[in-house]
Tab-separated table of C-alpha atoms and ligand atoms in Angstrom:
chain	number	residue	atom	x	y	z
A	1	UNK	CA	0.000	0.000	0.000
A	2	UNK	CA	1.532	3.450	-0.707
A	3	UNK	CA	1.866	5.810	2.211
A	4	UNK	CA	-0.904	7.823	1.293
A	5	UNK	CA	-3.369	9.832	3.571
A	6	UNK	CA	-7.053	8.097	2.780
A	7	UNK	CA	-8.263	11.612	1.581
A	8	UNK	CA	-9.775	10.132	-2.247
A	9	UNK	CA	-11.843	7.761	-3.155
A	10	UNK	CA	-9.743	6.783	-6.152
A	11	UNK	CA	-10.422	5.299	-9.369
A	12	UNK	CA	-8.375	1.709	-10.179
A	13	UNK	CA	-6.212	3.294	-12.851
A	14	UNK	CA	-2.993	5.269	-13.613
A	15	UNK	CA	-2.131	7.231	-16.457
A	16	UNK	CA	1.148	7.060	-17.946
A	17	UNK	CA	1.377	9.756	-20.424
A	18	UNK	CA	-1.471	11.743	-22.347
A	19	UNK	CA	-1.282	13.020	-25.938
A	20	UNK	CA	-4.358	16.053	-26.839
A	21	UNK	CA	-7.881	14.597	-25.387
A	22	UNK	CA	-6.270	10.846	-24.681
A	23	UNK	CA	-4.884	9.689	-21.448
A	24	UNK	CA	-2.716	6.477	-21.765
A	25	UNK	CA	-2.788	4.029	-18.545
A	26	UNK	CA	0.097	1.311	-17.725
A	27	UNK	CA	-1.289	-1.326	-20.041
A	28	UNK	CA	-1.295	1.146	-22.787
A	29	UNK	CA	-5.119	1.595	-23.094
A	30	UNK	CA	-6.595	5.049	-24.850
A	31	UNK	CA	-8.936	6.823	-22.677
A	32	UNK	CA	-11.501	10.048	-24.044
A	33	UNK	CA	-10.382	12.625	-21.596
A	34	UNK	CA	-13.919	14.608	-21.268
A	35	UNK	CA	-13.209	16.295	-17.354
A	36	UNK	CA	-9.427	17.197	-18.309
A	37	UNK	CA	-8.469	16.761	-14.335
A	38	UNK	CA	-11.650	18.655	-13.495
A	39	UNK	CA	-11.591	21.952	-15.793
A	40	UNK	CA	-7.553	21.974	-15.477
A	41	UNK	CA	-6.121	20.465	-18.853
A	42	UNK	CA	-7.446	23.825	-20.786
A	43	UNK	CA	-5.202	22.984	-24.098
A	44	UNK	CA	-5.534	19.066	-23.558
A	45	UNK	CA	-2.555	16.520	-22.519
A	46	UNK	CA	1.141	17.630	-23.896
A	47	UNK	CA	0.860	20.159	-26.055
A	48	UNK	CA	3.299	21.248	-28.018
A	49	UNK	CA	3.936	24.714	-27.392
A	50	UNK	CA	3.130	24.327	-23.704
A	51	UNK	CA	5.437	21.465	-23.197
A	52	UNK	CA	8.205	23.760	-25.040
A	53	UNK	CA	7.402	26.766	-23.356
A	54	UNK	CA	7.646	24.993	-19.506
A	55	UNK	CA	11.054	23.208	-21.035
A	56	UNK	CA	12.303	26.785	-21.902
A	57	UNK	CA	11.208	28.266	-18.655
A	58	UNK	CA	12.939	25.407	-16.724
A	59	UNK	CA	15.921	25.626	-18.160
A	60	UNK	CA	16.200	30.012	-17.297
A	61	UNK	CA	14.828	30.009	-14.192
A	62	UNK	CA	12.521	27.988	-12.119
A	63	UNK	CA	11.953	30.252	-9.125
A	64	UNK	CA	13.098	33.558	-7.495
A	65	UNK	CA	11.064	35.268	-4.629
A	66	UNK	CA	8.399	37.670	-4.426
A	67	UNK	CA	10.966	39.393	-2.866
A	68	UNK	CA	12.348	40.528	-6.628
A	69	UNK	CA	10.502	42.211	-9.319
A	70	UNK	CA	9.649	38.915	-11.595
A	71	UNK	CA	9.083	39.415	-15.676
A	72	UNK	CA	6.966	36.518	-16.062
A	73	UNK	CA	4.616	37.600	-13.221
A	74	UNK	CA	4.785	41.163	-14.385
A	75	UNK	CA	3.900	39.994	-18.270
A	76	UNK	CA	0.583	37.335	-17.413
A	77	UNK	CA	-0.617	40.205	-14.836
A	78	UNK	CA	-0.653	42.752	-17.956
A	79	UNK	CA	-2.065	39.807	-20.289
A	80	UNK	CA	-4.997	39.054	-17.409
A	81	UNK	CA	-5.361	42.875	-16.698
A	82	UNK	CA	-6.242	43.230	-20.772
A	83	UNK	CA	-8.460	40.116	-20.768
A	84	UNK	CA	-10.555	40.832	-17.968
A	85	UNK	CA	-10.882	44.992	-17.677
A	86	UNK	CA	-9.404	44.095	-14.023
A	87	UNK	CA	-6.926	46.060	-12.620
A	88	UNK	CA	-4.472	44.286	-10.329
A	89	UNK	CA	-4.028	40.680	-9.489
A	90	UNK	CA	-2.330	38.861	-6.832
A	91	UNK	CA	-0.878	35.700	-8.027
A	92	UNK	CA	-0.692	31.732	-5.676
A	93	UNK	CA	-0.935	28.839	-6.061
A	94	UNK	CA	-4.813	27.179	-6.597
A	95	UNK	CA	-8.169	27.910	-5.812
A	96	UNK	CA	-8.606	28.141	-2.781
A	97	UNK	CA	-5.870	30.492	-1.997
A	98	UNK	CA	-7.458	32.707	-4.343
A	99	UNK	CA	-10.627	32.505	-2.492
A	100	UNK	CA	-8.728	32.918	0.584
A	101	UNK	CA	-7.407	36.649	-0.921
A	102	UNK	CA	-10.418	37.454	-1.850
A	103	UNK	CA	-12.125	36.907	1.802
A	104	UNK	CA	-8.941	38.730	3.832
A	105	UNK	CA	-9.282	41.723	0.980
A	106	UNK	CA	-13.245	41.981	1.655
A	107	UNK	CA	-12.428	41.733	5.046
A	108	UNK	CA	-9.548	44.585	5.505
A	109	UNK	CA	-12.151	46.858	2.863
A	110	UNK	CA	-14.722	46.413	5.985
A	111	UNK	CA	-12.490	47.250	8.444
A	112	UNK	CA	-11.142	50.539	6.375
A	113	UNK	CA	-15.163	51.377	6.116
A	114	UNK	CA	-15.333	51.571	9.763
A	115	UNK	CA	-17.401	48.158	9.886
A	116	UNK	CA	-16.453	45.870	13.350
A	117	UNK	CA	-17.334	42.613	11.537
A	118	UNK	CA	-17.691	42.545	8.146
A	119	UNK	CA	-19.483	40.036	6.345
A	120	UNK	CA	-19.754	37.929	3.217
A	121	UNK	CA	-23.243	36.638	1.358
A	122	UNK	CA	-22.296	33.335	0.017
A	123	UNK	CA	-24.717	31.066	-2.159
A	124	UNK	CA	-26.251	27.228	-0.842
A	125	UNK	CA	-24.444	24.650	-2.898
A	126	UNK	CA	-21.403	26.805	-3.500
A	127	UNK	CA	-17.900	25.364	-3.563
A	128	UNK	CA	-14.944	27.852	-2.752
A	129	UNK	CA	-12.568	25.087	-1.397
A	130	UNK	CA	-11.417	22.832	1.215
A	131	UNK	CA	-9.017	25.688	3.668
A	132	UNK	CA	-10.850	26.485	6.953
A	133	UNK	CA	-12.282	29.689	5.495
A	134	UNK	CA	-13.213	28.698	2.360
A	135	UNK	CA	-14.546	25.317	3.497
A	136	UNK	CA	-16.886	27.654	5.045
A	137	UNK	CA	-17.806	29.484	2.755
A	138	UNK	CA	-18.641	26.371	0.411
A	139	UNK	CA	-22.424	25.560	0.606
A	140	UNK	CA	-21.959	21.752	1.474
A	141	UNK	CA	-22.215	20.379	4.781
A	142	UNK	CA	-20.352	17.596	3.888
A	143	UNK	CA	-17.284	19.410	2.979
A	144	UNK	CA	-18.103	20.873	6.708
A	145	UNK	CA	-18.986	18.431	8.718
A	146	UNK	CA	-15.837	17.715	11.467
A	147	UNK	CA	-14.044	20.474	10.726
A	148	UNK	CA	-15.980	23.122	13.261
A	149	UNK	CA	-15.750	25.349	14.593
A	150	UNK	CA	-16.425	26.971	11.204
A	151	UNK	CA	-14.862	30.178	10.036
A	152	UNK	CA	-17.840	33.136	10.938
A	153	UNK	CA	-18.233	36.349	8.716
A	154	UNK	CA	-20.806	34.603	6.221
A	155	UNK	CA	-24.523	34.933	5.400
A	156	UNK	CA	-25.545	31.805	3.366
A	157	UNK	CA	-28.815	32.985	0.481
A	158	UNK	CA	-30.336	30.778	-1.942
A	159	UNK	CA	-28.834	30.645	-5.859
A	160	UNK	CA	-30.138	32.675	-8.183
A	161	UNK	CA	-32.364	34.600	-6.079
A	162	UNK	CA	-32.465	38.272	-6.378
A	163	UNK	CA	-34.969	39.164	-2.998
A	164	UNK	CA	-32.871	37.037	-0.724
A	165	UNK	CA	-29.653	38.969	-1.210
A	166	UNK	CA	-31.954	42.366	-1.141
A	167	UNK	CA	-33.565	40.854	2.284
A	168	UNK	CA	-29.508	40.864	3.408
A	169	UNK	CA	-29.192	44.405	2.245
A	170	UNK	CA	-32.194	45.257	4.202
A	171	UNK	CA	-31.432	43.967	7.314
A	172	UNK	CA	-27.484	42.852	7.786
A	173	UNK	CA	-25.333	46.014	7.734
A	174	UNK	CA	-22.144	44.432	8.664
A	175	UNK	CA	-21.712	42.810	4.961
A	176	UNK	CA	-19.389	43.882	2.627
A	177	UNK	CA	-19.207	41.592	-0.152
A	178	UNK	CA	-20.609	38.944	-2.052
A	179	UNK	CA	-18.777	35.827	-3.522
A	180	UNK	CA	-20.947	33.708	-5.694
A	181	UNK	CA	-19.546	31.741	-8.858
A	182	UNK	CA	-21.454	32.561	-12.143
A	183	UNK	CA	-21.332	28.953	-12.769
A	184	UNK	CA	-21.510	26.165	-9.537
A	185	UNK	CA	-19.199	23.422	-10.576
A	186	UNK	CA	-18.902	21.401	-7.983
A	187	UNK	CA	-22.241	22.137	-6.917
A	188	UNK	CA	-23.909	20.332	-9.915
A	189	UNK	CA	-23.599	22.755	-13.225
A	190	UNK	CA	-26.118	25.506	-11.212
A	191	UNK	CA	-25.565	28.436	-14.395
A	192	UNK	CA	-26.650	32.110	-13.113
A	193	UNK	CA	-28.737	33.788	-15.306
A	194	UNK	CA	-27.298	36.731	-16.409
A	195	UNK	CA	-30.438	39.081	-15.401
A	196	UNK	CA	-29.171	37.672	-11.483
A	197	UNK	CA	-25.893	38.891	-12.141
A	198	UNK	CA	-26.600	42.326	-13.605
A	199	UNK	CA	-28.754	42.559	-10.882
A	200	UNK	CA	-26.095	41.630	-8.052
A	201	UNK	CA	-23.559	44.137	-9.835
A	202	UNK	CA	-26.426	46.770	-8.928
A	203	UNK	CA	-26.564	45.930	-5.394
A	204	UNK	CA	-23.261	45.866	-4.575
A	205	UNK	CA	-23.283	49.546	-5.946
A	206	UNK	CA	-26.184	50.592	-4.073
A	207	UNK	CA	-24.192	48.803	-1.007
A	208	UNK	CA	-20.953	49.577	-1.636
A	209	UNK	CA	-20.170	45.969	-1.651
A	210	UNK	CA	-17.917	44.141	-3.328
A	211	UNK	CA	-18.819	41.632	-6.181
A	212	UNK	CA	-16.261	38.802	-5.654
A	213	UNK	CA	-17.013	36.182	-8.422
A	214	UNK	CA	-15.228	32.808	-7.932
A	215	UNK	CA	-14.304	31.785	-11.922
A	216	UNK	CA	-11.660	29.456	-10.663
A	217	UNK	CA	-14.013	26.757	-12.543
A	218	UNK	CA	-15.560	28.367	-15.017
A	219	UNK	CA	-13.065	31.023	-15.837
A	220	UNK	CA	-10.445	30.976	-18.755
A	221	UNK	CA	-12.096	30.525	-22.078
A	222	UNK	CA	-14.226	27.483	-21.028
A	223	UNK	CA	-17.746	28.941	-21.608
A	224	UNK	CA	-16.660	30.931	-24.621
A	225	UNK	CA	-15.699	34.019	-23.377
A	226	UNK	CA	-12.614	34.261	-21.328
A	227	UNK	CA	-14.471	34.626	-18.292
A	228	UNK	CA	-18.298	33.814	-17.785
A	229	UNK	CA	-19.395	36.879	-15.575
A	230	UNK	CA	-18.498	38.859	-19.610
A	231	UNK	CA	-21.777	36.964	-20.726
A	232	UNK	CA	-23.524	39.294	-18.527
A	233	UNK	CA	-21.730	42.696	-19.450
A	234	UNK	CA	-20.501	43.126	-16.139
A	235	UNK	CA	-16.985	43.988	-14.367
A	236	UNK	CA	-16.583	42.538	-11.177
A	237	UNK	CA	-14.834	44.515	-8.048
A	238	UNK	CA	-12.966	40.941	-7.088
A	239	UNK	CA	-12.317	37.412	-9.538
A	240	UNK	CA	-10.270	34.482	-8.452
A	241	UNK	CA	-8.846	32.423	-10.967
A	242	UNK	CA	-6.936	28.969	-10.858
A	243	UNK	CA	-8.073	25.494	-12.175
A	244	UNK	CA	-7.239	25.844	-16.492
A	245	UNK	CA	-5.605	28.886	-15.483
A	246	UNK	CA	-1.416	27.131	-16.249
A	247	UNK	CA	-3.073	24.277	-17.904
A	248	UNK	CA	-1.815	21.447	-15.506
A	249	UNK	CA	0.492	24.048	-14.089
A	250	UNK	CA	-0.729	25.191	-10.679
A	251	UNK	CA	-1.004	28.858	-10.120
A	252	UNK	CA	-3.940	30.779	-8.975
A	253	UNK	CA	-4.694	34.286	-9.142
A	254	UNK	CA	-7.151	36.987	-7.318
A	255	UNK	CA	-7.933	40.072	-9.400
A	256	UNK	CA	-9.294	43.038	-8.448
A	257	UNK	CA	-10.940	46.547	-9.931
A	258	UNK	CA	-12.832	49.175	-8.695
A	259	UNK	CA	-13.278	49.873	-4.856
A	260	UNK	CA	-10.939	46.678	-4.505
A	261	UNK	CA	-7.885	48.260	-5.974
A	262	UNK	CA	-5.371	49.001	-3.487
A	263	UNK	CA	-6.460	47.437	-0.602
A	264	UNK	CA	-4.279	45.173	0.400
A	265	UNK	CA	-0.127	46.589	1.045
A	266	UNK	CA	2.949	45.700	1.328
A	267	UNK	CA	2.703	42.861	4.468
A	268	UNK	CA	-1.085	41.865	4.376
A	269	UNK	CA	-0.626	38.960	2.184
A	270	UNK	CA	1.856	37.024	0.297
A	271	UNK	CA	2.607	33.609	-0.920
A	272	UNK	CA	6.250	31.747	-1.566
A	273	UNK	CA	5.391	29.873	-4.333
A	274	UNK	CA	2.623	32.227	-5.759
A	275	UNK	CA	3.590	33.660	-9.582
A	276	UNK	CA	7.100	32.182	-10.134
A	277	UNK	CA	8.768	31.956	-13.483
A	278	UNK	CA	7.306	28.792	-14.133
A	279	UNK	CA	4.493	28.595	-13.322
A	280	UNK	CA	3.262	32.586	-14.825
A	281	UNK	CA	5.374	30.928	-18.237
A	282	UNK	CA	2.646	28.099	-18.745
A	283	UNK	CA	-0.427	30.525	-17.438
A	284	UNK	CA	0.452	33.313	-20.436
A	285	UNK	CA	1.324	30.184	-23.279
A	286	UNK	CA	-1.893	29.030	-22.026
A	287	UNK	CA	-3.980	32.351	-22.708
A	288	UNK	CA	-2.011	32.490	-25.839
A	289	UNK	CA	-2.804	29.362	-27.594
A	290	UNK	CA	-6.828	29.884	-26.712
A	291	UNK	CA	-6.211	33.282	-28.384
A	292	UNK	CA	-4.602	32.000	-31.299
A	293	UNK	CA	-6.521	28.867	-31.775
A	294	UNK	CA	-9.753	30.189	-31.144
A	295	UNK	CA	-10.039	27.725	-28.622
A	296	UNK	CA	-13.003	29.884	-26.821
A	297	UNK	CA	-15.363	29.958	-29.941
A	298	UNK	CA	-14.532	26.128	-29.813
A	299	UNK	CA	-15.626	25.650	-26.389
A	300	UNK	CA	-18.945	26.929	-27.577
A	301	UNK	CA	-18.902	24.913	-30.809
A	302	UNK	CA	-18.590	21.641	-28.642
A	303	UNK	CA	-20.456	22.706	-25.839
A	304	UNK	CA	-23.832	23.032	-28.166
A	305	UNK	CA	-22.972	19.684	-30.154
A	306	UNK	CA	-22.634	17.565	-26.814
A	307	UNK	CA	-25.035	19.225	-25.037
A	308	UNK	CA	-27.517	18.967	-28.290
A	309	UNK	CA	-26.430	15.303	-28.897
A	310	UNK	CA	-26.913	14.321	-25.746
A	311	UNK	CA	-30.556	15.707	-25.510
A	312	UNK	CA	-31.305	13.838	-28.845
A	313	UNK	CA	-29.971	10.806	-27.604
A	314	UNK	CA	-31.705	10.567	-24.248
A	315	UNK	CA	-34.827	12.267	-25.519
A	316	UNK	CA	-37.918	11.109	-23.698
A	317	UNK	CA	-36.134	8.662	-21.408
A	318	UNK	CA	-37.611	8.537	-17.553
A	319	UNK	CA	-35.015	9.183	-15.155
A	320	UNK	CA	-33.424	12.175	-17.409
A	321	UNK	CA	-33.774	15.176	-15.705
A	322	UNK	CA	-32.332	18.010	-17.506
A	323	UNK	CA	-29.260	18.660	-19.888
A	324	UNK	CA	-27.720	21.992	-19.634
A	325	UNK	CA	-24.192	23.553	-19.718
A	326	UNK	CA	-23.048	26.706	-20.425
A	327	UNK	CA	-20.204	26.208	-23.169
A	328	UNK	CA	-18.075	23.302	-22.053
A	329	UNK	CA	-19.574	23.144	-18.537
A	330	UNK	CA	-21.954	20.580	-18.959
A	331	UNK	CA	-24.668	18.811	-16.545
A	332	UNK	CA	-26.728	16.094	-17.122
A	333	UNK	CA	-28.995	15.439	-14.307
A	334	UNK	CA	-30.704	12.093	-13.284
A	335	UNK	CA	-33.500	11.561	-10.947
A	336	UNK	CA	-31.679	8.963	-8.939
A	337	UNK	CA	-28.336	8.702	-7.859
A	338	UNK	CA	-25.622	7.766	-10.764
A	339	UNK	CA	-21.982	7.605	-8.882
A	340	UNK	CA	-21.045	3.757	-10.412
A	341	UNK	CA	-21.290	5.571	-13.875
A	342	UNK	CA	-17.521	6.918	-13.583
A	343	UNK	CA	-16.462	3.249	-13.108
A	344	UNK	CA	-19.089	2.256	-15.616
A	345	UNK	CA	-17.232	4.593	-18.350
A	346	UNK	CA	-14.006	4.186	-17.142
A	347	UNK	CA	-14.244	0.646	-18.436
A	348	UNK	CA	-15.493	1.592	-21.440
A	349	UNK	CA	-11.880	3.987	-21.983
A	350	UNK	CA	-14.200	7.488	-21.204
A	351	UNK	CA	-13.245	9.544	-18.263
A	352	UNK	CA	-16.505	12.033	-16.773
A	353	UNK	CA	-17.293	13.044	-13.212
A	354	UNK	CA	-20.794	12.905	-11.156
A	355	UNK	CA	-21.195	15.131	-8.623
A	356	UNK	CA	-23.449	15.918	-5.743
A	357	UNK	CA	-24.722	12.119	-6.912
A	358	UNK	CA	-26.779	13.267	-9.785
A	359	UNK	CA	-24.865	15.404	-12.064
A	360	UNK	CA	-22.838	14.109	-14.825
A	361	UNK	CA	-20.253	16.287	-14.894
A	362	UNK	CA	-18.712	16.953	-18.493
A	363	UNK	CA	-15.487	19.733	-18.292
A	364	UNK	CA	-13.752	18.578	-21.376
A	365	UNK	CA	-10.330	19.875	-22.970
A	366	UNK	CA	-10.968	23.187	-24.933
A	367	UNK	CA	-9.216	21.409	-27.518
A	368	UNK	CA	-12.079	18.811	-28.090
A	369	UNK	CA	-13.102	18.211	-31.900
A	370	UNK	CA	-15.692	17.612	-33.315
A	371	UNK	CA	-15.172	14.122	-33.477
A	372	UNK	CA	-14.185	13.863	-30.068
A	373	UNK	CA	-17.745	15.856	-29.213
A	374	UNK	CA	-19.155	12.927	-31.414
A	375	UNK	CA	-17.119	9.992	-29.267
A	376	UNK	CA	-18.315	11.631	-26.305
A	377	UNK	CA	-22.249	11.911	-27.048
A	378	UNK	CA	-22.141	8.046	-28.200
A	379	UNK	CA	-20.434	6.456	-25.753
A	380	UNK	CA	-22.147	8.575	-22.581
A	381	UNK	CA	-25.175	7.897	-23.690
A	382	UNK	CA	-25.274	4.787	-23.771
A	383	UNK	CA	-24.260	3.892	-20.980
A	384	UNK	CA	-26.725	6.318	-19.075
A	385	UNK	CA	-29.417	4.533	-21.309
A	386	UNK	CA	-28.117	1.018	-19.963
A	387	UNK	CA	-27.932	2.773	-16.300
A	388	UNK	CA	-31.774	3.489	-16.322
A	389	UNK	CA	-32.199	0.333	-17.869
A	390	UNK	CA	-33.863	1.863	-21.023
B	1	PLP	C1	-11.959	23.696	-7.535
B	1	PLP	C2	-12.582	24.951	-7.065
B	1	PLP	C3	-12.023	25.673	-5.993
B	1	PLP	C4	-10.845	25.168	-5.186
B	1	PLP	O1	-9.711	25.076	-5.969
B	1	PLP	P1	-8.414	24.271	-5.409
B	1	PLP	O2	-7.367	24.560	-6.440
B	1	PLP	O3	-8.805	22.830	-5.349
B	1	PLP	O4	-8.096	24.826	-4.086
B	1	PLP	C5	-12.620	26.869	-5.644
B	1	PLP	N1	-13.687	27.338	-6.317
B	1	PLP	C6	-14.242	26.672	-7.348
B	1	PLP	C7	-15.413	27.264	-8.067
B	1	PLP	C8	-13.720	25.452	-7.747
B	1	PLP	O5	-14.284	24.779	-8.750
């Protein structure tokens, strides 16, 4: 047994090598990559001007300090600045240390507004991470449960509902902020409508809150735009970043505009790791190659042919809930609970996620092809036909 902490329930396999949307396992057997290391593998398994750019980096320079001005931080924080209308950005090392900025920043804003304890709205079935404050802010007790006593500082509201965050404003004048992601991955492909987000921009205005959205999933091309708050026509004040971000690389990042700018200085955060050579070199190659490939208008090419497929495929059949996706986020919901289906397809050389139980979760390279979109709808649904025994 290796002399791992029991932390995953893992799947029987190992992968070897990968080559675009195939993983390779130790007897050599091809595998349809269609969750890319959940939303991570943005350009797909070794791709050639990634794997040259990281070889290039590695052989200059690995690692300095924040300590020293660093070029390749400097360079992807101009690149994200020009992507995203943001304005600064603080660059670690995943997720949930972005989420983790973003709480201490909306935190120190409150306490330079003169409020005692500031406060956070935060959304049921969110997911912000698995650190003590973020595991907190995540809307799933069993992400919770054992780890109390809880971080405090956050008022939990319903998704996608407009009167519960204005009941907050009306009665809670210790928040500052709201975090809310415009897509829930983890919490079962929940999409905001873009009405909800306009209308939380407005808000936070009238507040003067922040609006912290959490892209770390659904950031970075992935639902055809670079970042899926733009669908709405909005700027947020606060936007963490990680997951396809470097492309396999870690690195995180928290951005921030408007009343966020400037907040945190020199000693209120840091990171050792966060925005080294390395790691900023495979975040900008990244951003270039979906520029340059058009990966984003892919995303949305393949997100409507599985998500169309699919719905022609399981048309009519009891136990389908609901297909929906927003580019190549993609849900399909059944009325039961489906978890043996990753084992199910894992046998049949197709790798896909459920989550909370009854969510087929789809997060597929933005490299996909039409072809592969083709693979995908064929093999996936037929084995959720054969699961509900249709
Ligand atoms: C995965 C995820 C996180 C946490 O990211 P880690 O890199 O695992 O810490 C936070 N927010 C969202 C929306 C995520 O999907």
């Amino acid at each position: 047994m290796p002399h791992l902490m029991n932390t995953y329930g893992r799947q029987p396999v190992a992968f070897t090598h990968g080559k675009g949307v195939r993983l390779y396992d130790e007897d050599g057997r091809a595998y349809l990559d269609a969750l890319a290391g959940i939303a991570v593998s943005t350009l797909g398994h070794a791709h050639p001007d990634l794997v040259h750019a990281i070889a290039d980096q590695a052989a200059r320079l690995l690692h300095t300090s924040n300590l020293y001005r660093i070029g390749e931080q400097e360079a992807l924080s101009d690149k994200l600045a020009a992507i995203s209308g943001m304005d600064e950005v603080f660059f670690c090392n995943s997720g949930c240390e972005a989420n983790e900025a973003a709480i201490k920043l909306a935190r120190l804003y409150g306490h330079h507004k003169g409020v005692a304890v500031p406060g956070i709205v935060v959304m049921e079935q969110a997911f912000h991470g698995r650190t003590l404050a973020t595991l907190s802010a995540t809307g799933n007790r069993k992400v919770q449960a054992g780890f109390e006593p809880l971080t405090p500082g956050f008022v939990r509201v319903p998704f996608n509902d407009l009167a519960a965050v204005e009941a907050v404003a009306a009665h809670n004048p210790g928040v500052v902020a709201v975090l809310v992601e415009p897509v829930q991955g983890e919490g079962g492909i929940n999409i905001a409508h873009l009405d909800y987000l306009r209308a939380l921009r407005g808000i936070c205005d009238a507040q003067g809150w922040l609006l912290m959205l959490d892209e770390v999933q659904c950031g970075i091309g992935r639902t055809g735009k670079w970042f899926a708050h733009q669908h709405a026509g909005i700027l947020p004040d606060v936007m963490t970043l990680a997951k396809g971000l470097g492309s396999g690389v870690p690195i995180g990042a928290c951005l921030a505009a408007g009343r966020a700018v400037g907040v945190f200085k020199p000693g209120n955060h840091g990171s050792t790791f966060g925005g080294n050579p390395i790691a900023c070199r495979a975040a900008r190659t990244t951003l270039e190659v979906i520029e340059r490939d058009g990966l984003m208008q892919n995303a949305l090419r393949q997100g409507a042919a599985i998500c169309s497929g699919l719905r022609r495929a399981l048309q009519g059949l009891p136990g389908l809930r609901e297909v929906r996706g927003d580019g190549l986020m993609i849900g399909v919901e059944l009325d039961r609970p489906c978890t043996e289906l990753v084992a199910r397809a894992l046998q049949g050389g197709l790798l896909i996620n459920v989550t909370v139980e009854k969510v087929v979760r789809l997060l597929p390279p933005l490299t996909f092809s039409d072809a592969d979109s083709d693979e995908l709808v064929t093999k996936l649904s037929a084995l959720i036909r054969e699961f509900l025994g249709a």
